[in-house]
Coordinates of C-alpha atoms and ligand atoms in Angstrom, one line a residue:
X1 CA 0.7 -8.3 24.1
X2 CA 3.4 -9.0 26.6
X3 CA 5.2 -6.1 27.7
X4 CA 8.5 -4.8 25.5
X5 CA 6.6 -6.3 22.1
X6 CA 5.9 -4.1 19.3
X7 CA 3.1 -5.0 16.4
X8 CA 3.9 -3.7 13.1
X9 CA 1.5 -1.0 11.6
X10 CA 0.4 -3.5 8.7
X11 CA 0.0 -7.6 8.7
X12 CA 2.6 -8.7 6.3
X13 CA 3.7 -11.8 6.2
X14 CA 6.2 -12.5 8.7
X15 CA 9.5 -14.5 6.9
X16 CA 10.4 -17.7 7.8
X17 CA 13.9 -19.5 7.2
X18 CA 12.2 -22.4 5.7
X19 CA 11.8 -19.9 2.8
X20 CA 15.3 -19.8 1.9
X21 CA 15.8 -23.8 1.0
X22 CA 18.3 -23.9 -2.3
X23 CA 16.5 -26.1 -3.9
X24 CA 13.6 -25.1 -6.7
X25 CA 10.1 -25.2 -6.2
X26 CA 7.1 -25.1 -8.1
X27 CA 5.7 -22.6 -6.3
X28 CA 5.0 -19.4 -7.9
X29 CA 5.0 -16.2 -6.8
X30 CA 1.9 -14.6 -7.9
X31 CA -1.8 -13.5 -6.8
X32 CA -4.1 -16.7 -6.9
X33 CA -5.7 -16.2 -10.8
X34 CA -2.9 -14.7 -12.1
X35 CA -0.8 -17.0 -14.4
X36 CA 2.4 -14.9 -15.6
X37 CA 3.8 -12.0 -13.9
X38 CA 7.4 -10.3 -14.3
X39 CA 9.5 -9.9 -11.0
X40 CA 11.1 -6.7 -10.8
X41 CA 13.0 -4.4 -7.9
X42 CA 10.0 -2.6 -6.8
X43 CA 6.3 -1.6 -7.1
X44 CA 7.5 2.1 -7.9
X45 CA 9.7 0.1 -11.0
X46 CA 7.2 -1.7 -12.1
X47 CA 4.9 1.1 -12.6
X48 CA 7.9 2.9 -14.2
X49 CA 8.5 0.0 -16.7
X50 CA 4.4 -0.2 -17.4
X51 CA 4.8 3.8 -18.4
X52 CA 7.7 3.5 -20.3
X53 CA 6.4 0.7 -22.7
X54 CA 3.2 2.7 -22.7
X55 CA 5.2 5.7 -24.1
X56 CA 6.6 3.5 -27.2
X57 CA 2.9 3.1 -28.3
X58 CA 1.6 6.7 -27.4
X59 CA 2.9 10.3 -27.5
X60 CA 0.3 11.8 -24.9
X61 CA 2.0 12.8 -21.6
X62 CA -0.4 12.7 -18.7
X63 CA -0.7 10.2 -16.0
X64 CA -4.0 10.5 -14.5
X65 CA -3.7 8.9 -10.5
X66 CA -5.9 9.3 -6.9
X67 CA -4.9 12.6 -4.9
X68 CA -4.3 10.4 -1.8
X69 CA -2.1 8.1 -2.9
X70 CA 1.8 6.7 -2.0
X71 CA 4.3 9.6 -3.6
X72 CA 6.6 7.3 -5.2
X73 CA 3.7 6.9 -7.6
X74 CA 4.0 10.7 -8.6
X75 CA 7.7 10.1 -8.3
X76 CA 7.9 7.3 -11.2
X77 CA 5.4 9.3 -13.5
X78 CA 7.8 12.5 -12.9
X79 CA 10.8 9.8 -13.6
X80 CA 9.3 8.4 -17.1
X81 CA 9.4 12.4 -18.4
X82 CA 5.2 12.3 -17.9
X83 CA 3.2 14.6 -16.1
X84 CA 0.8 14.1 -12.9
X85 CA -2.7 15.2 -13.1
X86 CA -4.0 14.6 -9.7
X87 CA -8.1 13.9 -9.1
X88 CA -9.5 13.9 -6.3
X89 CA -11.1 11.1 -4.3
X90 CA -15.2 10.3 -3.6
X91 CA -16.0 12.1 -0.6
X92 CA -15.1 9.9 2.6
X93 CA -13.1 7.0 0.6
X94 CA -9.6 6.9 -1.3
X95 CA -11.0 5.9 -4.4
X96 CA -11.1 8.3 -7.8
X97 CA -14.4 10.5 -7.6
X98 CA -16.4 9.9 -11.3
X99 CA -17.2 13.1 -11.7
X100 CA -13.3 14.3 -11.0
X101 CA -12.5 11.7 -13.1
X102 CA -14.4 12.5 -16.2
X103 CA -13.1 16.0 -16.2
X104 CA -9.5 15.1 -15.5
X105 CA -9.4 12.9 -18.5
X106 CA -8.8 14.4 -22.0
X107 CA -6.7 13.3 -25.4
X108 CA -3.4 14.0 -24.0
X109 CA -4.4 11.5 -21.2
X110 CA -1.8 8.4 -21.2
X111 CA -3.0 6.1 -18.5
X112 CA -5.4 6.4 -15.1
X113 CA -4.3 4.8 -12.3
X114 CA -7.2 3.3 -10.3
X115 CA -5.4 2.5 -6.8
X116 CA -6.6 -0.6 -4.2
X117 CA -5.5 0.7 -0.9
X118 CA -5.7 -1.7 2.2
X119 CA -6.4 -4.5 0.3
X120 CA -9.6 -2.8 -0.3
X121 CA -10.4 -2.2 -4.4
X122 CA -11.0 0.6 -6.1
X123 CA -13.5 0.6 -8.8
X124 CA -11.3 -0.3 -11.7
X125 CA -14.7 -0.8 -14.0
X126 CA -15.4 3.0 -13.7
X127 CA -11.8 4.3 -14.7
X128 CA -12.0 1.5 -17.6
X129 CA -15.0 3.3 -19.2
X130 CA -13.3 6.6 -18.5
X131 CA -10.3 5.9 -19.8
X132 CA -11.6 4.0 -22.9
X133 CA -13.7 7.4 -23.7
X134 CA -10.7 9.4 -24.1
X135 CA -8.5 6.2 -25.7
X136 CA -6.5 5.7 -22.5
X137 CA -5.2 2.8 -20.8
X138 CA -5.9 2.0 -17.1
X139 CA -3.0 0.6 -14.9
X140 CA -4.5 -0.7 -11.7
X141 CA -2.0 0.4 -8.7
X142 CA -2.4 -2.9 -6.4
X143 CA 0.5 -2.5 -4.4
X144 CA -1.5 -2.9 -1.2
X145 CA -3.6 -5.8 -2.6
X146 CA -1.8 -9.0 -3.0
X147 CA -4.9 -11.7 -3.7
X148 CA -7.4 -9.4 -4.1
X149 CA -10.4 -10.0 -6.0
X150 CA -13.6 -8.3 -7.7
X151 CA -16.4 -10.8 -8.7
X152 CA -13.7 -13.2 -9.0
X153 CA -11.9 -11.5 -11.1
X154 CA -8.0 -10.8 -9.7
X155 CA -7.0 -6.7 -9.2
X156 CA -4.2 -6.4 -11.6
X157 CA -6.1 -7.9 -14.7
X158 CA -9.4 -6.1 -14.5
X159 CA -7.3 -2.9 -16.3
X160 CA -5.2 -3.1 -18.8
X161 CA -1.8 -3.3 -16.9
X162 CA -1.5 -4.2 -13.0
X163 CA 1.4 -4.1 -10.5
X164 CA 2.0 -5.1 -7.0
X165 CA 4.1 -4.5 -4.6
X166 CA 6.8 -6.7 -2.8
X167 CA 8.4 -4.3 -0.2
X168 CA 8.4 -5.0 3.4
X169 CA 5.3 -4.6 5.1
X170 CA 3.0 -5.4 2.0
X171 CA 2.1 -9.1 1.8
X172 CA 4.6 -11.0 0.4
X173 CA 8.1 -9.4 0.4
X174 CA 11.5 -9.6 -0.9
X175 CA 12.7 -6.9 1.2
X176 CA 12.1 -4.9 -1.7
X177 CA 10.1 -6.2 -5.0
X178 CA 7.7 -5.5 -7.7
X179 CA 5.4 -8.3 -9.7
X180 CA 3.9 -6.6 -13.5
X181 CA 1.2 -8.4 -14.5
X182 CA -0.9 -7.8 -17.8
X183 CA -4.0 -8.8 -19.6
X184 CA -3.4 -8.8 -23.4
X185 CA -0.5 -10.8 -24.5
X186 CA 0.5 -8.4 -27.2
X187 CA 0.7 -5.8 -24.3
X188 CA 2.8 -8.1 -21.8
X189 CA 5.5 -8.8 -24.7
X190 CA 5.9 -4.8 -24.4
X191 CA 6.5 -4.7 -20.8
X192 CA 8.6 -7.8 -21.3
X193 CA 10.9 -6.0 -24.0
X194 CA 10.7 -2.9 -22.2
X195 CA 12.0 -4.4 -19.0
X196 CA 14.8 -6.1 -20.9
X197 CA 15.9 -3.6 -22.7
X198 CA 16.0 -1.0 -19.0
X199 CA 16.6 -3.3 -16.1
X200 CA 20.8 -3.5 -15.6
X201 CA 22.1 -6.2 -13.4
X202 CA 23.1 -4.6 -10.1
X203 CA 24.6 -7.5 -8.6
X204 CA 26.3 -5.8 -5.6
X205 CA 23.1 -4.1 -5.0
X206 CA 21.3 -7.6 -5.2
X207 CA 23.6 -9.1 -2.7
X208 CA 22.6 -5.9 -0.2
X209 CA 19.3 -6.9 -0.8
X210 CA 19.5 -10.5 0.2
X211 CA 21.1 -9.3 3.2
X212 CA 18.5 -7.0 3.6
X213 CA 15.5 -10.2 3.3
X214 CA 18.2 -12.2 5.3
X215 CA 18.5 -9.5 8.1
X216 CA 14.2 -8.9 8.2
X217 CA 13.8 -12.8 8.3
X218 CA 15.5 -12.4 11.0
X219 CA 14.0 -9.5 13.0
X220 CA 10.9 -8.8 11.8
X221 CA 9.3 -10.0 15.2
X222 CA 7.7 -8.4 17.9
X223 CA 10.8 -8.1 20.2
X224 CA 12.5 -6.5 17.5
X225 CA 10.5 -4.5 15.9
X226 CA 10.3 -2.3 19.4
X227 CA 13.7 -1.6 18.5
X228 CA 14.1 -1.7 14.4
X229 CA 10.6 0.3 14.5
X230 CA 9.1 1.5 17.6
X231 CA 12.3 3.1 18.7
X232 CA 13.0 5.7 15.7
X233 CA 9.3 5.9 14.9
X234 CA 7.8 7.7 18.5
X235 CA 11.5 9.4 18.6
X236 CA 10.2 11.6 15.2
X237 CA 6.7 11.5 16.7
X238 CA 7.9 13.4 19.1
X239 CA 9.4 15.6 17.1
X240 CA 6.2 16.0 15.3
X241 CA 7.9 15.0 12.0
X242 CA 4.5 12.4 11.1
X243 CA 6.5 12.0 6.9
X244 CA 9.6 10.9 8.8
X245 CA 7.9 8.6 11.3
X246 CA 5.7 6.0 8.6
X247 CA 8.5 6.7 5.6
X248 CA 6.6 9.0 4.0
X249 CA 10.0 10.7 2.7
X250 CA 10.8 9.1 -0.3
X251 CA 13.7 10.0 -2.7
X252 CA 12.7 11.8 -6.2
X253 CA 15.0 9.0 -7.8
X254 CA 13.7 5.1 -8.8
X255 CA 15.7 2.3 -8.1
X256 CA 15.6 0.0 -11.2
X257 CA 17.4 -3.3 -11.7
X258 CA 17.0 -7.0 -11.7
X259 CA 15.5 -9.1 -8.7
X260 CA 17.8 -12.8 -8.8
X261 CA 16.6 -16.2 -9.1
X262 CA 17.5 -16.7 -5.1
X263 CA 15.7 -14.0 -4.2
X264 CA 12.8 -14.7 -6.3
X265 CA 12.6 -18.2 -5.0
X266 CA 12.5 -17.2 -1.3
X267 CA 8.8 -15.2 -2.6
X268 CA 7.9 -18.0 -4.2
X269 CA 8.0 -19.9 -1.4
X270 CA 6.5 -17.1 0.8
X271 CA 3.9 -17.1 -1.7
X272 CA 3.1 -20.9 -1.0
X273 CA 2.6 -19.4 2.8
X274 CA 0.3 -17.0 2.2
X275 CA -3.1 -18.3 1.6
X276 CA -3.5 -19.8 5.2
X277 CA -2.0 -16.9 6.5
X278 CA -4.4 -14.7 4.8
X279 CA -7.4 -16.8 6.1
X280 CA -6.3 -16.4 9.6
X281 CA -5.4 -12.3 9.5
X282 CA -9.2 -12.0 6.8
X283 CA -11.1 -13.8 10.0
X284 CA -9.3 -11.7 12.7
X285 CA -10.6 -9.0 10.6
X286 CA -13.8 -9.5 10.0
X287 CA -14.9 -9.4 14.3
X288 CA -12.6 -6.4 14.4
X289 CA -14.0 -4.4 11.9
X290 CA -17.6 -4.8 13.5
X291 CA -16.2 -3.8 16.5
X292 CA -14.7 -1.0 15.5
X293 CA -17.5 -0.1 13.4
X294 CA -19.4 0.1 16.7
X295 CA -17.8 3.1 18.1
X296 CA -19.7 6.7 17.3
X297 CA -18.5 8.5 14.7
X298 CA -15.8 5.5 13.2
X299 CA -15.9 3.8 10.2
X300 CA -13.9 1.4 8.4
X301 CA -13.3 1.8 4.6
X302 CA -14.4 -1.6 3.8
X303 CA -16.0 -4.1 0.7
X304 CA -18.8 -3.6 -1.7
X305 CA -20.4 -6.5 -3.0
X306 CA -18.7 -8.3 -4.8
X307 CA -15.0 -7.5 -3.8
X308 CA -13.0 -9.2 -1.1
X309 CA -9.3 -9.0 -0.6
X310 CA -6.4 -8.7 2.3
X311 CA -6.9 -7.2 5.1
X312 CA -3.3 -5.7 6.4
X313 CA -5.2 -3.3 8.4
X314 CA -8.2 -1.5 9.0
X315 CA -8.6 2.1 7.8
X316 CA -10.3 4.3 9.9
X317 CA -12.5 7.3 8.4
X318 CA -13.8 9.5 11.5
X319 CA -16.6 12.0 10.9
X320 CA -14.7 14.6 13.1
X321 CA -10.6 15.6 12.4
X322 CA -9.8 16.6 15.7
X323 CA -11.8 13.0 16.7
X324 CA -8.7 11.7 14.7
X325 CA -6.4 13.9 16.3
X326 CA -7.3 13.1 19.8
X327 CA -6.9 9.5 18.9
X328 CA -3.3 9.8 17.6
X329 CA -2.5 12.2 20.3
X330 CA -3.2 8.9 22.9
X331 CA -2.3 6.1 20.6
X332 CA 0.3 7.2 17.9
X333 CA 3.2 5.9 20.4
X334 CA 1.5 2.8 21.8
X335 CA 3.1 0.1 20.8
X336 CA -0.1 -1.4 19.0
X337 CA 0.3 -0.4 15.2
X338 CA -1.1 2.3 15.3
X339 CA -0.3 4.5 12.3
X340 CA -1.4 7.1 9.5
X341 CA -1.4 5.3 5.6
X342 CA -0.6 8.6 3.6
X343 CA 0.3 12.1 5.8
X344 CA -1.1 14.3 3.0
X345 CA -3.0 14.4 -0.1
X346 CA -0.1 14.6 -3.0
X347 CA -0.4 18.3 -3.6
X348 CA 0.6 18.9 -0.1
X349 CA 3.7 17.4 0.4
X350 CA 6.7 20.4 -0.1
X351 CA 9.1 17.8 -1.5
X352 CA 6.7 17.0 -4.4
X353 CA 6.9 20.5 -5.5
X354 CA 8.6 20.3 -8.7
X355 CA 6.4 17.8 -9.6
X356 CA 3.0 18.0 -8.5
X357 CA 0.6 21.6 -8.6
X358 CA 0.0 22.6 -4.8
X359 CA -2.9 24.8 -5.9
X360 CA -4.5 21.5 -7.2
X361 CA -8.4 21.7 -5.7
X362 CA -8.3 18.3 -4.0
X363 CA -10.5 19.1 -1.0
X364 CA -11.7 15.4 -0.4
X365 CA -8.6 13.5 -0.7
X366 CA -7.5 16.9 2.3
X367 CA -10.2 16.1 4.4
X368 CA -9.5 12.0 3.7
X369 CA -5.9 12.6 5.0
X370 CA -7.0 15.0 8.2
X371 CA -9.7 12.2 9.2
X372 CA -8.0 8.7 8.9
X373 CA -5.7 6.8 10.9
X374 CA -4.8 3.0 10.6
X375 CA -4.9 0.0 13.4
X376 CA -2.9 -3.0 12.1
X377 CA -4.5 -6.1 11.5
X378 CA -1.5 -8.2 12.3
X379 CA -1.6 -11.4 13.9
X380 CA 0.7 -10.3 17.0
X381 CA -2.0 -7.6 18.0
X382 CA -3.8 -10.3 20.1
X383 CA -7.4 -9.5 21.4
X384 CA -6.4 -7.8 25.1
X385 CA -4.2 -5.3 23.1
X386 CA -6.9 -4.4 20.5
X387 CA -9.7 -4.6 23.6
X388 CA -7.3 -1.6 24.7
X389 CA -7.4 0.2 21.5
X390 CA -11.1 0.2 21.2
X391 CA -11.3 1.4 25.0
X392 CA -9.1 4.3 23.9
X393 CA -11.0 5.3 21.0
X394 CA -14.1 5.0 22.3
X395 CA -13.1 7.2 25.5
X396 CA -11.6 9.5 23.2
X397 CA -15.0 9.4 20.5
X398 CA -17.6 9.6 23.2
X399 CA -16.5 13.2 23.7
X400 CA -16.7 14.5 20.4
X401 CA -19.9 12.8 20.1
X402 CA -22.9 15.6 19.6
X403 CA -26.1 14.1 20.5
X404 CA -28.8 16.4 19.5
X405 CA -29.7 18.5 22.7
X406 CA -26.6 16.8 24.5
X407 CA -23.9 19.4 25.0
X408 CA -20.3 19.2 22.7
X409 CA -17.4 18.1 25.3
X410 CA -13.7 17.7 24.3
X411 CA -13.2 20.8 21.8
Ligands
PLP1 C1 4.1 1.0 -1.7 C2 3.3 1.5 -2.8 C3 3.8 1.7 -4.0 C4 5.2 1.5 -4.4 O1 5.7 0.2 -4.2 P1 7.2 -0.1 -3.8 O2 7.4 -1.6 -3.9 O3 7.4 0.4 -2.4 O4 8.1 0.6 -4.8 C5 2.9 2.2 -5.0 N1 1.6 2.5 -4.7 C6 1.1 2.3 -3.5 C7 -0.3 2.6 -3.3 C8 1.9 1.8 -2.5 O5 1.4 1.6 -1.3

């Protein structure tokens, strides 16, 4: 990368002014195999739209979702009047661990929330027969997995209800957007009604938000994002505040209201971008993850068989915390997207106190948050800069490595 260029910690796709043309256009702004899909103003809305028409046809109040997973998911359930029941992940991955799972689901359970994280999916089959034991439904949190695919079949549809996510940074974007998608007809007239009868027309607020996609189309480059992102991001580094330095600080209140027709059509003709896009940033990935994968002691939460999907960036499981630590402590400020996915496990961040159990025994999703880091998979990160990465880590990994008989260094 040449010098004063900053890559951004995931591989969305970057905007481009020939988005914003007036005129219509048949493209449509969905995942490839979905065929309907309701726009909305955000991921965290459309989840809260998917509860609330869930509540018309149910009484039961708990929400079961992954212990390592984005906040504003335990900030919609807290905003729909439900309750969180964390359960924590398989050891080593973000993904709901069966056995958790089968005891965190009972008759008062209204939904579980299998999450794809990465563009990597969760096993949506499993919660489906959990959820179906205790006559749940199962809304698949794909947020981080725009076109992503299990046998064929799209996430979003496997479960019963699906949403993605259209903020900055996460695919496609609208600045900020949502896209609810359902399999049963019967059940997508409910979310339909449900976001008729709850979505107001904030029409000042849409016109900030145009500015908003105007402003990122803009400046979401590498010269800019040194200063947009770079900038603020190693200045609360360096204070050591991690939640305020990837956004991790969300407010406990949802945003709902309606996404325009302009707006809408500027995604649609994102979308019509994206599938050579996402060819070019799934090949990049596929020699970087076997490189990665190379270094002692790192692995990269990837696909079963089966399952394919985006790759925004490659999450980084390391057998050793400190290993992480050490990493971050060297890396964290480069400029080469270098980043953490979640700081905590839900129970563990103070401002989710009113809503979420601290004393909740989580200890994989813990030791998932201590041991993973993120390297983007954007475009802009060109081979010398990612050749420097890997030097990094590997310096960094050889000295926690403990051969038998070898002695432990770098503790
Ligand atoms: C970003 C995200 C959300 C919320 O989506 P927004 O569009 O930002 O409201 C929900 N779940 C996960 C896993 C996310 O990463």
């Amino acid at each position: 990368m040449r010098p004063h260029r900053e890559a951004p910690p995931t591989a969305g796709l970057p905007g481009a002014w020939s988005d914003w043309s007036p005129w219509a256009t048949s493209a449509v702004l969905r995942p490839q195999g979905i065929d309907h899909g309701l726009v909305v103003s955000s991921g965290t809305a459309a989840f809260v739209i998917a509860l609330l028409a869930l509540r018309t046809l149910s009484a039961r109040r708990y929400v079961v979702v992954p212990a390592y997973t984005c906040p504003l998911v335990a900030i919609a359930i807290a905003h729909c009047g439900l309750l969180v029941r964390v359960c924590d992940t398989r050891p080593g991955h973000f993904d709901l661990d069966p056995a958790a799972l089968a005891a965190a689901c009972d008759k008062d359970t209204l939904a579980v929330v299998p999450t794809h994280l990465g563009g990597r999916p969760a096993n949506v089959r499993r919660a489906l027969a959990c959820a179906r034991a205790v006559g749940a439904w199962v809304i698949e949190d794909a947020a981080q997995a725009w076109g992503a695919k299990v046998d064929g079949e799209p996430v979003g549809l496997i479960g019963d209800i699906g949403f993605f996510s259209l903020a900055i940074g996460k695919g496609i974007t609208l600045f900020e957007g949502g896209l609810l998608v359902a399999r049963d007809p019967a059940l997508r007239e409910q979310l339909d009604s449900t976001a008729r009868d709850i979505l107001p027309g904030r029409w000042g607020l849409e016109v900030w938000r145009v500015m908003q996609l105007a402003a990122y189309t803009a400046l979401y480059r590498p010269w800019s994002l040194r200063w947009m992102y770079g900038l603020p991001r190693r200045r609360a580094i360096a204070r050591g505040n991690w939640i305020a330095a990837i956004g991790d600080d969300f407010p406990l209140t949802v945003s709902m209201h309606r996404v325009s027709r302009w707006r809408r059509r500027v995604g649609e003709r994102a979308a019509a971008r994206w599938d050579s896009y996402d060819t070019a940033v799934r090949q990049q990935a596929q020699t970087r993850v076997a490189r990665i994968e190379q270094l002692p002691g790192a692995h990269v939460i990837g696909n079963q068989t089966g399952e394919e999907g985006p790759w925004p960036f490659f999450l980084v499981h390391l057998t050793d915390p400190q290993a992480r630590d050490a990493i971050l402590a060297e890396l964290a400020t480069s400029p080469y997207g270098i980043s953490r996915l979640f700081i905590h496990a839900l129970a563990d961040y103070v401002y989710l106190r009113p809503i979420i159990d601290p004393a909740d025994a989580v200890p994989n999703a813990r030791a998932f948050a201590a041991s993973t880091f993120t390297i983007t998979n954007s475009l802009w990160l060109d081979d010398a800069a990612f050749e420097v990465v890997l030097a990094t880590m590997g310096r960094v990994l050889r000295g926690f490595t403990t051969t038998p008989g070898a002695p432990i260094a770098g503790r």
